[in-house]
GROMACS .gro file of C-alpha atoms in nm:
model
  327
    1ASN     CA    1   0.521  -1.481  -2.546
    2GLU     CA    2   0.637  -1.842  -2.570
    3GLY     CA    3   0.946  -1.994  -2.410
    4TYR     CA    4   1.191  -1.921  -2.690
    5GLY     CA    5   1.091  -1.555  -2.703
    6SER     CA    6   1.111  -1.513  -2.327
    7VAL     CA    7   1.452  -1.679  -2.300
    8GLY     CA    8   1.584  -1.494  -2.605
    9ARG     CA    9   1.495  -1.155  -2.457
   10GLN     CA   10   1.654  -1.245  -2.122
   11LEU     CA   11   1.975  -1.367  -2.288
   12LEU     CA   12   1.994  -1.052  -2.498
   13LYS     CA   13   1.960  -0.820  -2.198
   14ALA     CA   14   2.201  -1.019  -1.982
   15VAL     CA   15   2.479  -1.034  -2.242
   16ALA     CA   16   2.435  -0.666  -2.332
   17SER     CA   17   2.462  -0.573  -1.964
   18LEU     CA   18   2.818  -0.715  -1.969
   19GLY     CA   19   2.917  -0.465  -2.238
   20VAL     CA   20   2.880  -0.679  -2.549
   21ASP     CA   21   2.788  -0.490  -2.867
   22ILE     CA   22   2.486  -0.671  -3.011
   23THR     CA   23   2.302  -0.614  -3.337
   24ILE     CA   24   1.987  -0.806  -3.428
   25ALA     CA   25   2.036  -0.966  -3.770
   26PRO     CA   26   1.785  -0.855  -4.038
   27THR     CA   27   1.439  -0.974  -3.943
   28LYS     CA   28   1.079  -0.925  -4.048
   29ASN     CA   29   0.976  -0.860  -3.690
   30GLN     CA   30   0.937  -0.520  -3.532
   31ALA     CA   31   1.150  -0.451  -3.227
   32PRO     CA   32   0.974  -0.539  -2.901
   33ARG     CA   33   0.941  -0.255  -2.653
   34GLY     CA   34   1.267  -0.196  -2.471
   35PHE     CA   35   1.480  -0.366  -2.736
   36GLU     CA   36   1.476  -0.099  -3.006
   37ASP     CA   37   1.848  -0.017  -2.963
   38PHE     CA   38   1.946  -0.363  -3.086
   39PHE     CA   39   1.763  -0.317  -3.416
   40LYS     CA   40   2.021  -0.109  -3.604
   41PRO     CA   41   2.186  -0.131  -3.947
   42LEU     CA   42   2.411  -0.435  -3.975
   43ASP     CA   43   2.736  -0.289  -4.108
   44ARG     CA   44   2.930  -0.617  -4.121
   45TRP     CA   45   2.894  -0.992  -4.075
   46SER     CA   46   3.245  -1.036  -3.930
   47ARG     CA   47   3.111  -1.109  -3.583
   48ILE     CA   48   3.010  -1.418  -3.393
   49GLY     CA   49   2.659  -1.512  -3.494
   50PHE     CA   50   2.421  -1.645  -3.229
   51TYR     CA   51   2.109  -1.833  -3.340
   52TYR     CA   52   1.825  -1.927  -3.104
   53HIS     CA   53   1.491  -2.035  -3.251
   54TYR     CA   54   1.272  -2.345  -3.257
   55ALA     CA   55   1.318  -2.359  -3.638
   56VAL     CA   56   1.680  -2.478  -3.633
   57CYS     CA   57   1.843  -2.300  -3.928
   58PRO     CA   58   2.161  -2.126  -3.807
   59SER     CA   59   2.308  -2.123  -4.159
   60VAL     CA   60   2.086  -1.822  -4.241
   61LEU     CA   61   2.346  -1.615  -4.054
   62GLN     CA   62   2.633  -1.523  -4.287
   63CYS     CA   63   2.896  -1.528  -4.012
   64ASP     CA   64   3.211  -1.741  -4.021
   65ARG     CA   65   3.155  -1.844  -3.657
   66ILE     CA   66   2.803  -1.938  -3.548
   67VAL     CA   67   2.690  -2.045  -3.201
   68ASN     CA   68   2.358  -2.229  -3.208
   69TYR     CA   69   2.126  -2.290  -2.913
   70CYS     CA   70   1.852  -2.551  -2.944
   71MET     CA   71   1.704  -2.848  -2.761
   72TRP     CA   72   1.500  -3.162  -2.807
   73GLU     CA   73   1.263  -3.330  -2.562
   74SER     CA   74   1.318  -3.697  -2.650
   75THR     CA   75   1.630  -3.902  -2.718
   76LEU     CA   76   1.593  -3.905  -3.099
   77VAL     CA   77   1.701  -3.565  -3.233
   78PRO     CA   78   1.561  -3.494  -3.583
   79LYS     CA   79   1.804  -3.577  -3.862
   80ASP     CA   80   1.764  -3.235  -4.026
   81PHE     CA   81   1.868  -3.068  -3.698
   82VAL     CA   82   2.183  -3.278  -3.686
   83GLU     CA   83   2.274  -3.210  -4.050
   84GLU     CA   84   2.217  -2.835  -4.016
   85ILE     CA   85   2.429  -2.816  -3.700
   86ASN     CA   86   2.716  -3.015  -3.847
   87LYS     CA   87   2.737  -2.806  -4.162
   88SER     CA   88   2.724  -2.458  -4.013
   89VAL     CA   89   2.788  -2.442  -3.637
   90THR     CA   90   3.110  -2.371  -3.444
   91LEU     CA   91   2.961  -2.436  -3.098
   92GLN     CA   92   2.631  -2.602  -3.012
   93TYR     CA   93   2.454  -2.508  -2.688
   94VAL     CA   94   2.187  -2.726  -2.526
   95PRO     CA   95   2.014  -2.661  -2.191
   96CYS     CA   96   2.085  -2.992  -2.015
   97GLN     CA   97   2.325  -3.287  -1.999
   98GLN     CA   98   2.064  -3.531  -2.130
   99ASN     CA   99   2.051  -3.323  -2.449
  100VAL     CA  100   2.431  -3.340  -2.480
  101GLU     CA  101   2.412  -3.720  -2.473
  102SER     CA  102   2.123  -3.739  -2.720
  103PHE     CA  103   2.277  -3.494  -2.966
  104LEU     CA  104   2.605  -3.686  -2.962
  105GLU     CA  105   2.433  -4.022  -3.003
  106CYS     CA  106   2.233  -3.885  -3.297
  107GLY     CA  107   2.546  -3.773  -3.481
  108VAL     CA  108   2.630  -3.412  -3.389
  109ARG     CA  109   3.006  -3.378  -3.443
  110VAL     CA  110   3.073  -3.016  -3.340
  111PRO     CA  111   3.157  -2.918  -2.978
  112ILE     CA  112   2.852  -2.920  -2.748
  113LYS     CA  113   2.816  -2.739  -2.416
  114VAL     CA  114   2.535  -2.708  -2.161
  115LEU     CA  115   2.403  -2.354  -2.125
  116HIS     CA  116   2.133  -2.339  -1.861
  117HIS     CA  117   1.845  -2.096  -1.848
  118GLY     CA  118   1.812  -1.855  -1.559
  119VAL     CA  119   1.561  -1.649  -1.362
  120ASP     CA  120   1.509  -1.276  -1.337
  121THR     CA  121   1.455  -1.256  -0.962
  122GLN     CA  122   1.288  -0.917  -0.997
  123GLN     CA  123   1.026  -1.069  -1.226
  124PHE     CA  124   0.993  -1.378  -1.004
  125PRO     CA  125   1.061  -1.255  -0.649
  126LEU     CA  126   1.005  -1.445  -0.327
  127LEU     CA  127   0.633  -1.402  -0.264
  128ASN     CA  128   0.451  -1.371   0.068
  129ARG     CA  129   0.183  -1.637   0.090
  130CYS     CA  130  -0.109  -1.635   0.329
  131HIS     CA  131  -0.189  -2.003   0.317
  132SER     CA  132  -0.561  -2.069   0.314
  133GLU     CA  133  -0.743  -2.369   0.455
  134ILE     CA  134  -0.749  -2.517   0.105
  135PHE     CA  135  -0.413  -2.666   0.009
  136THR     CA  136  -0.341  -2.578  -0.354
  137PHE     CA  137  -0.138  -2.763  -0.614
  138GLY     CA  138  -0.079  -2.599  -0.949
  139THR     CA  139   0.110  -2.577  -1.274
  140PHE     CA  140   0.134  -2.355  -1.578
  141GLY     CA  141   0.256  -2.397  -1.935
  142ASP     CA  142   0.141  -2.532  -2.268
  143PHE     CA  143  -0.063  -2.842  -2.188
  144SER     CA  144   0.050  -3.070  -2.470
  145PRO     CA  145   0.074  -3.449  -2.415
  146ARG     CA  146   0.448  -3.402  -2.354
  147LYS     CA  147   0.373  -3.213  -2.032
  148GLY     CA  148   0.225  -3.515  -1.852
  149ILE     CA  149  -0.089  -3.329  -1.748
  150ASP     CA  150  -0.293  -3.648  -1.791
  151VAL     CA  151  -0.082  -3.816  -1.521
  152LEU     CA  152  -0.123  -3.516  -1.288
  153LEU     CA  153  -0.501  -3.508  -1.325
  154ARG     CA  154  -0.534  -3.881  -1.265
  155ALA     CA  155  -0.302  -3.877  -0.963
  156PHE     CA  156  -0.483  -3.581  -0.804
  157GLN     CA  157  -0.832  -3.725  -0.850
  158ASP     CA  158  -0.732  -4.075  -0.736
  159GLU     CA  159  -0.534  -3.960  -0.431
  160PHE     CA  160  -0.767  -3.701  -0.280
  161SER     CA  161  -1.130  -3.749  -0.186
  162PRO     CA  162  -1.386  -3.471  -0.239
  163LYS     CA  163  -1.401  -3.428   0.139
  164GLU     CA  164  -1.038  -3.316   0.168
  165SER     CA  165  -0.948  -2.945   0.158
  166VAL     CA  166  -0.738  -2.952  -0.157
  167ARG     CA  167  -0.757  -2.814  -0.510
  168LEU     CA  168  -0.562  -2.806  -0.836
  169LEU     CA  169  -0.512  -2.488  -1.043
  170MET     CA  170  -0.412  -2.537  -1.407
  171LYS     CA  171  -0.287  -2.238  -1.609
  172SER     CA  172  -0.257  -2.316  -1.981
  173SER     CA  173  -0.108  -2.078  -2.237
  174SER     CA  174  -0.356  -2.209  -2.493
  175LYS     CA  175  -0.675  -2.010  -2.547
  176ALA     CA  176  -0.887  -2.324  -2.527
  177ALA     CA  177  -0.906  -2.562  -2.233
  178ALA     CA  178  -0.674  -2.855  -2.298
  179TYR     CA  179  -0.875  -3.102  -2.088
  180GLU     CA  180  -1.241  -3.139  -1.999
  181VAL     CA  181  -1.270  -3.236  -1.633
  182ASP     CA  182  -1.592  -3.256  -1.432
  183ASP     CA  183  -1.442  -3.184  -1.090
  184ALA     CA  184  -1.512  -2.865  -0.895
  185ARG     CA  185  -1.172  -2.895  -0.721
  186ILE     CA  186  -0.987  -2.853  -1.052
  187LYS     CA  187  -0.982  -2.514  -1.221
  188PHE     CA  188  -0.843  -2.442  -1.568
  189ILE     CA  189  -0.731  -2.092  -1.668
  190SER     CA  190  -0.661  -2.042  -2.039
  191GLY     CA  191  -0.467  -1.784  -2.239
  192PHE     CA  192  -0.157  -1.575  -2.175
  193MET     CA  193  -0.125  -1.375  -1.853
  194ASN     CA  194   0.076  -1.061  -1.798
  195GLN     CA  195   0.351  -1.078  -1.537
  196GLU     CA  196   0.140  -0.931  -1.256
  197ALA     CA  197  -0.138  -1.184  -1.313
  198LEU     CA  198   0.110  -1.472  -1.333
  199LEU     CA  199   0.260  -1.376  -0.996
  200LYS     CA  200  -0.088  -1.358  -0.842
  201PHE     CA  201  -0.153  -1.707  -0.978
  202LEU     CA  202   0.171  -1.842  -0.830
  203GLN     CA  203   0.092  -1.670  -0.500
  204GLU     CA  204  -0.221  -1.883  -0.467
  205LEU     CA  205  -0.024  -2.208  -0.485
  206ASP     CA  206   0.133  -2.419  -0.213
  207VAL     CA  207   0.312  -2.663  -0.448
  208PHE     CA  208   0.414  -2.645  -0.815
  209ILE     CA  209   0.411  -2.964  -1.023
  210LEU     CA  210   0.593  -3.026  -1.353
  211PRO     CA  211   0.528  -3.391  -1.448
  212SER     CA  212   0.674  -3.365  -1.798
  213ARG     CA  213   0.771  -3.653  -2.023
  214GLY     CA  214   1.049  -3.439  -2.165
  215GLU     CA  215   1.183  -3.085  -2.129
  216GLY     CA  216   1.470  -2.899  -2.286
  217PHE     CA  217   1.500  -2.712  -1.958
  218GLY     CA  218   1.158  -2.661  -1.799
  219LEU     CA  219   1.198  -2.295  -1.708
  220CYS     CA  220   0.858  -2.266  -1.539
  221GLY     CA  221   0.974  -2.501  -1.262
  222LEU     CA  222   1.273  -2.280  -1.184
  223GLU     CA  223   1.056  -1.968  -1.195
  224ALA     CA  224   0.808  -2.125  -0.952
  225MET     CA  225   1.086  -2.213  -0.708
  226SER     CA  226   1.216  -1.856  -0.733
  227THR     CA  227   0.886  -1.736  -0.582
  228GLY     CA  228   0.917  -1.977  -0.287
  229LEU     CA  229   0.723  -2.281  -0.408
  230PRO     CA  230   0.831  -2.639  -0.341
  231LEU     CA  231   0.861  -2.821  -0.674
  232ILE     CA  232   0.766  -3.172  -0.784
  233ALA     CA  233   0.918  -3.238  -1.128
  234THR     CA  234   1.013  -3.538  -1.337
  235ASN     CA  235   1.379  -3.609  -1.262
  236TRP     CA  236   1.486  -3.642  -1.627
  237SER     CA  237   1.612  -3.403  -1.895
  238GLY     CA  238   1.601  -3.031  -1.811
  239PRO     CA  239   1.446  -3.030  -1.462
  240SER     CA  240   1.707  -3.276  -1.332
  241GLU     CA  241   1.962  -2.995  -1.369
  242TYR     CA  242   1.799  -2.777  -1.101
  243LEU     CA  243   1.618  -3.026  -0.879
  244ASP     CA  244   1.781  -3.076  -0.538
  245PRO     CA  245   1.640  -3.330  -0.287
  246GLU     CA  246   1.734  -3.084  -0.012
  247ASP     CA  247   1.462  -2.839  -0.118
  248SER     CA  248   1.262  -2.996  -0.403
  249PHE     CA  249   1.095  -3.326  -0.487
  250PRO     CA  250   1.236  -3.525  -0.782
  251LEU     CA  251   0.965  -3.739  -0.940
  252GLU     CA  252   1.063  -4.093  -1.037
  253TYR     CA  253   1.015  -4.206  -1.397
  254ARG     CA  254   1.092  -4.480  -1.649
  255LEU     CA  255   1.204  -4.433  -2.008
  256VAL     CA  256   0.947  -4.544  -2.266
  257ASP     CA  257   0.899  -4.528  -2.642
  258ALA     CA  258   0.761  -4.185  -2.739
  259GLN     CA  259   0.572  -4.360  -3.025
  260GLY     CA  260   0.551  -4.055  -3.249
  261ILE     CA  261   0.314  -3.876  -3.011
  262GLU     CA  262   0.233  -3.526  -3.136
  263SER     CA  263   0.278  -3.223  -2.911
  264ASN     CA  264   0.272  -2.863  -3.036
  265ARG     CA  265   0.263  -2.982  -3.399
  266VAL     CA  266   0.581  -3.189  -3.341
  267ARG     CA  267   0.604  -3.569  -3.338
  268TYR     CA  268   0.844  -3.727  -3.090
  269PHE     CA  269   1.032  -4.052  -3.148
  270GLY     CA  270   1.297  -4.234  -2.951
  271LEU     CA  271   1.262  -4.248  -2.572
  272TRP     CA  272   1.125  -4.007  -2.317
  273ALA     CA  273   1.020  -4.023  -1.952
  274GLU     CA  274   0.695  -4.162  -1.821
  275PRO     CA  275   0.639  -3.997  -1.479
  276ASP     CA  276   0.569  -4.244  -1.200
  277TYR     CA  277   0.198  -4.217  -1.119
  278GLU     CA  278   0.225  -4.386  -0.777
  279HIS     CA  279   0.526  -4.177  -0.674
  280LEU     CA  280   0.344  -3.859  -0.776
  281ARG     CA  281   0.050  -3.958  -0.557
  282TYR     CA  282   0.290  -4.023  -0.267
  283LEU     CA  283   0.465  -3.687  -0.302
  284MET     CA  284   0.139  -3.494  -0.331
  285ARG     CA  285  -0.002  -3.669  -0.024
  286TRP     CA  286   0.314  -3.605   0.180
  287LEU     CA  287   0.321  -3.234   0.097
  288TYR     CA  288  -0.051  -3.200   0.167
  289GLU     CA  289  -0.006  -3.360   0.510
  290HIS     CA  290   0.312  -3.160   0.587
  291PRO     CA  291   0.229  -2.803   0.481
  292GLN     CA  292   0.486  -2.640   0.713
  293GLU     CA  293   0.767  -2.859   0.578
  294ALA     CA  294   0.648  -2.779   0.225
  295ALA     CA  295   0.668  -2.405   0.291
  296VAL     CA  296   1.016  -2.437   0.441
  297ALA     CA  297   1.135  -2.633   0.135
  298GLY     CA  298   0.997  -2.362  -0.092
  299GLN     CA  299   1.179  -2.089   0.098
  300LYS     CA  300   1.503  -2.285   0.083
  301ALA     CA  301   1.459  -2.347  -0.291
  302ALA     CA  302   1.405  -1.975  -0.352
  303ARG     CA  303   1.728  -1.885  -0.175
  304ARG     CA  304   1.921  -2.136  -0.386
  305VAL     CA  305   1.767  -2.015  -0.711
  306HIS     CA  306   1.832  -1.648  -0.630
  307ALA     CA  307   2.195  -1.725  -0.547
  308ASN     CA  308   2.288  -1.967  -0.824
  309TRP     CA  309   2.043  -1.952  -1.116
  310THR     CA  310   2.054  -1.593  -1.246
  311TRP     CA  311   2.073  -1.481  -1.608
  312GLU     CA  312   2.396  -1.300  -1.519
  313ARG     CA  313   2.562  -1.635  -1.455
  314VAL     CA  314   2.441  -1.760  -1.795
  315ALA     CA  315   2.563  -1.447  -1.972
  316LYS     CA  316   2.908  -1.472  -1.814
  317GLN     CA  317   2.943  -1.828  -1.944
  318MET     CA  318   2.836  -1.716  -2.292
  319CYS     CA  319   3.087  -1.433  -2.297
  320ALA     CA  320   3.369  -1.663  -2.184
  321ASP     CA  321   3.281  -1.910  -2.459
  322PHE     CA  322   3.260  -1.634  -2.721
  323ASP     CA  323   3.600  -1.501  -2.610
  324GLN     CA  324   3.747  -1.846  -2.661
  325ILE     CA  325   3.598  -1.870  -3.011
  326ALA     CA  326   3.719  -1.519  -3.099
  327SER     CA  327   4.074  -1.598  -2.988
   0.00000   0.00000   0.00000
């Protein structure tokens, strides 16, 4: 149910829909529902191998040509990632240009290309919103220190007085609440939601906020825009690929030392973004005071996402790249 699993399933379906014959390499996992046809006997390894997992070990595939897809959320890519890629990979995919630069600077010598994520517009359709008297900001994801949730909470509480009709909804994938906040305007929802519940959550929002210190891509921001929400997101790493000042709200930042901060059992070194607290307050205030303009921006963002950010586009790029490798 985490990001890698969700993206992996979408990539698999999109590439298969273009007529590519795909076999899942031997795995200990049972086939998820709807993917049973891909779990079949592997009769040969003389194919292009594609590896996508947070444990970067593409050399487990016994193919002569391996395409690897991974990411890193700060500027210092782990040395073991770099060594594994250089020894076994034909083409390295990353989800954003910042990752291209960091991987190169950290010593990756094989060809690197950006392969974005996409949105299934049937899963994240444009939603009808009956805006209530209470203006609602919100976010969802895994609330690790990397996500900048501490900056969001501080900005919200400092900017808005208890007398103003505003609230903040926080949906965390963790079972336990990530933060203890004594503020009736802030509500935490913990644990995984099914798709129907997630859409109902997004339907309650007026603005989606992604104040991350670093993202490979930041798929939740794109998914939120797909439903018609205006987006505030840190304008660095993954989100900078899909933010557009015409319909979204890039959040200013400065690069700082990540200082080995631990998030999701991973320690980050090198540099990452520190979202601008004052700019976040300004953007939240402006959207709160201009709800009609906010709604129009969200509608415009949804049209752009539905037109340009589909999984089909991603799959077509993959197939073109695989054809080039095969030739």
